[in-house]
Structure formats: structure tokens, C-alpha cells
Short mmCIF file of C-alpha atoms in Angstrom, two decimals:
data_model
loop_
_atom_site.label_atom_id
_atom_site.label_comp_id
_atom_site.label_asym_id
_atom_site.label_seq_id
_atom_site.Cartn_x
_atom_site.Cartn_y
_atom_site.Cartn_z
CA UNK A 2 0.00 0.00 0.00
CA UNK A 3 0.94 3.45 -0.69
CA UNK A 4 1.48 5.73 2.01
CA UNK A 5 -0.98 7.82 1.15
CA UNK A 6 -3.36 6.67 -1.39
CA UNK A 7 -6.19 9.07 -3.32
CA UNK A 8 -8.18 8.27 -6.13
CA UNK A 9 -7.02 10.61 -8.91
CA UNK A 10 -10.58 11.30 -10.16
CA UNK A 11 -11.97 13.62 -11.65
CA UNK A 12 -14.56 14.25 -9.14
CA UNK A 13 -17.68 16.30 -11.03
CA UNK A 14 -19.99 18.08 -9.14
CA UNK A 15 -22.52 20.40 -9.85
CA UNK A 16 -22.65 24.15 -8.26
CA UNK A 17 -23.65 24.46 -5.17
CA UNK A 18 -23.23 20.60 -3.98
CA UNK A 19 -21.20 19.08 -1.71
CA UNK A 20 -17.96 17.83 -3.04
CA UNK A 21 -16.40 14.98 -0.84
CA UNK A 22 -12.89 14.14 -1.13
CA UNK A 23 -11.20 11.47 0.31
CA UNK A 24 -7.49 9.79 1.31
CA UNK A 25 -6.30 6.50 3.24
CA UNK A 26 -3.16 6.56 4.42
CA UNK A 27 -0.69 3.79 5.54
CA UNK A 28 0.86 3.21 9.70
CA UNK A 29 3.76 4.91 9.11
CA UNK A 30 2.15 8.27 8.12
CA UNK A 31 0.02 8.93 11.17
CA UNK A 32 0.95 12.12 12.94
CA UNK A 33 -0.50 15.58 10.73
CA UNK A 34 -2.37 15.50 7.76
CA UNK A 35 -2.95 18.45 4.92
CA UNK A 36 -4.83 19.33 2.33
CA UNK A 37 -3.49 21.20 -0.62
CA UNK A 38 -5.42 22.67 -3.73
CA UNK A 39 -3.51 22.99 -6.64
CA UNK A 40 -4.87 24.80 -9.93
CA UNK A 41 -3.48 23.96 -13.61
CA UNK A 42 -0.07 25.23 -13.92
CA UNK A 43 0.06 26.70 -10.54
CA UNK A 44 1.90 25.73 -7.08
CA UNK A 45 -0.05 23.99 -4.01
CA UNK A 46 -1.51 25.76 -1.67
CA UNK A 47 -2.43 24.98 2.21
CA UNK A 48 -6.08 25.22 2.42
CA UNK A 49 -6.69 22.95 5.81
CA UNK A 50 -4.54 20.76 8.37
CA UNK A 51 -6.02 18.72 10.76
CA UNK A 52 -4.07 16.68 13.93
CA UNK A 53 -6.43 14.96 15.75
CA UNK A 54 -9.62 13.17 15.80
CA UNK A 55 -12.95 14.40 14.51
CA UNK A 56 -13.60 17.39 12.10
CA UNK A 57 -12.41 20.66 11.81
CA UNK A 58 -14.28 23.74 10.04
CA UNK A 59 -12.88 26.54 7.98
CA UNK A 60 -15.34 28.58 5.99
CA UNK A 61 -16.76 26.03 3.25
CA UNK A 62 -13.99 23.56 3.92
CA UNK A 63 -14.58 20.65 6.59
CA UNK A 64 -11.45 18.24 7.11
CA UNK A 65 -12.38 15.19 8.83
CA UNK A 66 -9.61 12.81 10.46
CA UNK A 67 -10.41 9.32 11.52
CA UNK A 68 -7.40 7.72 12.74
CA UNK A 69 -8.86 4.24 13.37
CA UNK A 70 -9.99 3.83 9.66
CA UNK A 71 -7.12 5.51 8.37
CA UNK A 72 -8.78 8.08 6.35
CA UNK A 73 -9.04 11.78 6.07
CA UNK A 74 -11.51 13.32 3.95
CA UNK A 75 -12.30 16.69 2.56
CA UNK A 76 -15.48 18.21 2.56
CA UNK A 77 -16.01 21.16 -0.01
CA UNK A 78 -19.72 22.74 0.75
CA UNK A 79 -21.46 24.81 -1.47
CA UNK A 80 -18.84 24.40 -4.44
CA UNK A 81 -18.00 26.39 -6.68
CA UNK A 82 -16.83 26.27 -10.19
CA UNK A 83 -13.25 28.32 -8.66
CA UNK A 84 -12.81 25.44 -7.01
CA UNK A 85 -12.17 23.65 -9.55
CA UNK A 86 -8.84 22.16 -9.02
CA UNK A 87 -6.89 19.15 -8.06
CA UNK A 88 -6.47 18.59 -3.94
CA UNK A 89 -3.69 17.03 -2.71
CA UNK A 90 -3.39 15.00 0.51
CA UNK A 91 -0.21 14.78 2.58
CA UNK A 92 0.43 13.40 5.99
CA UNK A 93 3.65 13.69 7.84
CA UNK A 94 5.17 10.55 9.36
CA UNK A 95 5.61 10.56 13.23
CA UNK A 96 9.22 11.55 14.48
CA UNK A 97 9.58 13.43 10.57
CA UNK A 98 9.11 16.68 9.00
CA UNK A 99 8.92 15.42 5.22
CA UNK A 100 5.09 15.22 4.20
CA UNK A 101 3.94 12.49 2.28
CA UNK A 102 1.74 13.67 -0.98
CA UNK A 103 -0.49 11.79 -2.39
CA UNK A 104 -0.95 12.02 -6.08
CA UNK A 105 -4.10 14.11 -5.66
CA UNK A 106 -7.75 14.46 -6.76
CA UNK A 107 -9.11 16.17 -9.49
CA UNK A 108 -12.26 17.97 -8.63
CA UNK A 109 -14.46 19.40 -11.41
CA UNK A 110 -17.23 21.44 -10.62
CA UNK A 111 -19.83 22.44 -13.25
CA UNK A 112 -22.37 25.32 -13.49
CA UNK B 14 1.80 35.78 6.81
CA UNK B 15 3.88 32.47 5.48
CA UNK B 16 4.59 34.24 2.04
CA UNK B 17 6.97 32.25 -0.10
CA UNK B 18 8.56 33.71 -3.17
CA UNK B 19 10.53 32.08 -6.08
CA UNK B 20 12.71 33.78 -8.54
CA UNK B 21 12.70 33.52 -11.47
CA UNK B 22 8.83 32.29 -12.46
CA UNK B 23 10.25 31.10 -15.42
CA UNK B 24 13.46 30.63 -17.38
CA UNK B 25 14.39 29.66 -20.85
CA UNK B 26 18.37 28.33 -20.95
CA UNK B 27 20.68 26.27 -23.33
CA UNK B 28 21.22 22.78 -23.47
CA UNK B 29 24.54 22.66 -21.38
CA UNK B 30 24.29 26.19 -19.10
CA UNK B 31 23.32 26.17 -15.79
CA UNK B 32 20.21 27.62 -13.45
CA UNK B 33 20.29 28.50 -10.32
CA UNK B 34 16.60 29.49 -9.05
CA UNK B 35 16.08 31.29 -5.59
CA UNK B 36 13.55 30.03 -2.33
CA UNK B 37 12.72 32.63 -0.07
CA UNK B 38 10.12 32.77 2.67
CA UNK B 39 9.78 36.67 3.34
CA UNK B 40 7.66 37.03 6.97
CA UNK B 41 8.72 33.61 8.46
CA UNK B 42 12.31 31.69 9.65
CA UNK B 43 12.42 28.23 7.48
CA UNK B 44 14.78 26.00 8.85
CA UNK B 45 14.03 23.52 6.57
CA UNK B 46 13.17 23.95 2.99
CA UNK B 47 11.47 21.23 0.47
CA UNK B 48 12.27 21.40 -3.40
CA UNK B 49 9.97 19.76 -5.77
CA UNK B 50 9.65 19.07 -9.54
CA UNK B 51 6.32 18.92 -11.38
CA UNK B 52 5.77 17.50 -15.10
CA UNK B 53 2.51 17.88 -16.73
CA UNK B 54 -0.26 16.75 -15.36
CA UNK B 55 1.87 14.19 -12.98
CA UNK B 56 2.30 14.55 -9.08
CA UNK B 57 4.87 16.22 -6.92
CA UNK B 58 7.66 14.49 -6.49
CA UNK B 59 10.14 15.43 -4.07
CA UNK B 60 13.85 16.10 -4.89
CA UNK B 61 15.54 16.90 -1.74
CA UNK B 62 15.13 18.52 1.73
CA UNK B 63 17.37 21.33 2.24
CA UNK B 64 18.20 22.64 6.15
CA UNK B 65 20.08 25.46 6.94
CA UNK B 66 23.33 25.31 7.31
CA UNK B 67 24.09 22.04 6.43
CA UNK B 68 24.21 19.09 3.34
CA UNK B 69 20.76 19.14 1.88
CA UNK B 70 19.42 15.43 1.74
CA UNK B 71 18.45 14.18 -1.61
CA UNK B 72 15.47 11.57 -2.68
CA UNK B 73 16.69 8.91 -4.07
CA UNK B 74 17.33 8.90 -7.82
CA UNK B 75 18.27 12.49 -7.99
CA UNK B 76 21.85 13.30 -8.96
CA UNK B 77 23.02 15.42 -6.14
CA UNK B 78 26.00 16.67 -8.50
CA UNK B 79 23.05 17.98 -11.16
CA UNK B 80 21.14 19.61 -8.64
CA UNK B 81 23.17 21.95 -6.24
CA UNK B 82 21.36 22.79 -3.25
CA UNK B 83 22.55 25.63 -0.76
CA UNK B 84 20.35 27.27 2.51
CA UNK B 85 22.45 29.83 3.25
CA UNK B 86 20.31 31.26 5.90
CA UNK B 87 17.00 30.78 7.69
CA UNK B 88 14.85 32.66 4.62
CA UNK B 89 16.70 31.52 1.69
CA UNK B 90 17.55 28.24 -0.25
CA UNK B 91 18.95 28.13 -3.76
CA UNK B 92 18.94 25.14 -6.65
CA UNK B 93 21.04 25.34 -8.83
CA UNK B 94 20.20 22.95 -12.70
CA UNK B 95 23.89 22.47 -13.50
CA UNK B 96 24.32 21.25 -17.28
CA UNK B 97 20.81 21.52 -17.82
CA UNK B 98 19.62 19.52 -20.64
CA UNK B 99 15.80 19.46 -22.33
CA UNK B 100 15.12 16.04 -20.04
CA UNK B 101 14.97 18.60 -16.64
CA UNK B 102 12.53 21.22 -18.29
CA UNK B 103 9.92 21.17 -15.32
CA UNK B 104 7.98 23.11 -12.90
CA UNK B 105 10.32 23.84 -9.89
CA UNK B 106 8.82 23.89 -6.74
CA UNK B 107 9.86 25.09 -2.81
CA UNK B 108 8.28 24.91 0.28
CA UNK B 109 9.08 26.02 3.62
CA UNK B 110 7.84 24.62 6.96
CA UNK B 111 6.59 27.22 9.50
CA UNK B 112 6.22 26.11 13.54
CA UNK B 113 5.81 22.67 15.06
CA UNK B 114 2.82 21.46 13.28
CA UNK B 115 4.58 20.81 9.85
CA UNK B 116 2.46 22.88 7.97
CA UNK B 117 4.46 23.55 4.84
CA UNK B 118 4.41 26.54 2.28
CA UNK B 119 4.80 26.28 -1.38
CA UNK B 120 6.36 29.08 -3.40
CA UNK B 121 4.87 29.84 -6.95
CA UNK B 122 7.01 27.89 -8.58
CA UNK B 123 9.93 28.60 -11.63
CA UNK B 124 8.82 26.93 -14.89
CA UNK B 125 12.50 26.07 -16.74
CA UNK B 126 12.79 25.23 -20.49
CA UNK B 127 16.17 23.77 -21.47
CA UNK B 128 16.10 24.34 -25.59
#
């Protein structure tokens, strides 16, 4: 198993839906976890990171961590076409600093 | 606040000259920097981890000797594309980490094309 696994996608949604992303992740990378949203051509950038347990709310964005089932998810509410992108998961091992990417999700929302 | 910059945002070079492109994180002390490369539409993949003041630390399967990697100070890393040929034209990426929860980030990247 990869260390952190995410199915490439694409993800379409229409506007205004609820998009749901989603990554498993392997026992060695178990300590933080990120999401990243990258548009075409452009760098990643840190939209949520979540360290324990349970969810965690920013704005439209809802990261939920579930450590037993090895799986942190992504919830994008209300979507918009801008958001439109491809996310990228990462977790950093325990004991490390290098994050662990996975090889993202490409999220396509329609009008 | 954690602003990254990159310079240049894109460069066009010779088959055979070298590159050097420039990390800095401008409101925020990185001890340790990340440098990634990008081809289309594939995933990040991770070239080395640079710290300051020391030997950066290179994945493996990238030529250390190719790409030079110095972190000078807490703010700034440099990577340096020595004898660049068309095989290394890429989207260059850095990151820098910021406190204790590894939150890591990305500059805008430098987009090189060796002709």
C-alpha cells in the first residue's frame, strides 16, 4: 500500500453541492495530515490541516480525520466552479518533517 | 503571513548552461526547505530537503552533483540545474515549513525550459 493513497478522479460536481474528497493513508504516516489545492499550472496551496480526531471547520472547507480507519476526507460545501482544481493530501510521518503527498484528486465542478 | 517567493517564475536556458533558481520565505524563519519538480499533469515528487546550514538530503534517484542545493540562511535556499539539458525542463517547486505542526508553504514555482 501506498502511504498515502487518493483516487485521482476527476470528481464532477454540480454548483452548489457538496464535493467529498477522500485519502487513506498507511501506519507509518500517522501524525499531521494536509490538504493542498492545486490549480493547472500553478503551485499547491495549504487550504486545511487537521491533527487529531474528529472534524475541523474553515469557511466552506470541513477536514475530517479518523485515525482508526485511516482516512481523512475533505469536505467542499457549497462548491464552486473556482474550485475547480486538483487537492492534494499529505500526511507527515511521526518523528519526521517530510510530508507524504499523495498524487491528488481532481475535482471538477460544473455550473 | 507564510509568504513564499521564487525567482525567477520562469526561465528559458541552453542545453549545457546552468540555473540556479532562488527560495525565499519573506515574513517567516524556514529551517528547513522542500524542493519539488512537477511535469505535466503528474504529481509532486520530491527532490531533496534542504536545512540550513548544512548538506541538503536528496530523494533517491536524484543526482546530487546535477542539482546543487545551498540554505544559506534561515529565509533563503537556492537550486542550482547544473548542465541543464531538455530532459529537466519542469515546474520547480519550494516549500518552507513554518512552527511545530509541519504545515508547509509552497512558493509559486519557476517553470524552466532547457532548448
Amino acid at each position: 500500500q501506498k502511504e498515502v493513497e487518493q483516487n485521482s478522479g476527476p470528481l464532477s460536481v454540480p454548483e452548489g453541492a457538496i464535493a467529498s474528497l477522500n485519502c487513506t493513508y498507511s501506519d507509518r504516516v500517522s501524525q499531521s495530515f494536509f490538504w493542498y489545492r492545486q490549480y493547472s499550472g500553478k503551485s499547491p496551496e495549504l487550504i486545511m490541516s487537521i491533527y487529531s480526531n474528529g472534524d475541523k471547520e474553515d469557511g466552506r472547507f470541513t477536514a475530517q480525520l479518523n485515525k482508526a480507519s485511516q482516512y481523512v476526507s475533505l469536505l467542499i460545501r457549497d462548491s464552486q466552479p473556482s474550485d475547480s482544481a486538483t487537492y492534494l493530501c499529505a500526511g507527515v510521518t511521526g518523528g519526521s518533517y517530510i510530508p507524504t503527498f499523495g498524487r491528488g484528486t481532481s475535482l471538477i465542478v460544473h455550473p | 503571513g507564510a509568504v513564499v517567493s521564487q525567482h525567477p517564475s520562469w526561465v528559458i536556458c541552453k542545453s549545457g548552461t546552468s540555473v540556479k533558481i532562488e527560495c525565499r520565505s519573506l515574513d517567516f524563519q524556514a529551517t528547513t526547505m522542500f524542493w519539488y519538480r512537477q511535469f505535466p499533469k503528474q504529481s509532486l515528487m520530491l527532490m531533496a530537503t534542504s536545512n540550513e546550514g548544512s548538506k541538503a538530503t536528496y530523494e533517491q534517484g536524484v543526482e546530487k552533483d546535477k542539482f546543487l542545493i545551498n540554505h544559506a540562511s534561515l529565509t533563503l535556499s537556492t537550486l542550482t540545474v547544473t548542465s541543464a539539458h531538455p530532459e529537466d525542463s519542469s515546474f520547480y517547486i519550494c516549500s518552507a515549513g513554518r512552527g511545530g505542526g509541519n504545515e508547509q508553504y509552497f512558493g509559486p514555482g519557476t517553470r524552466l525550459t532547457v532548448t
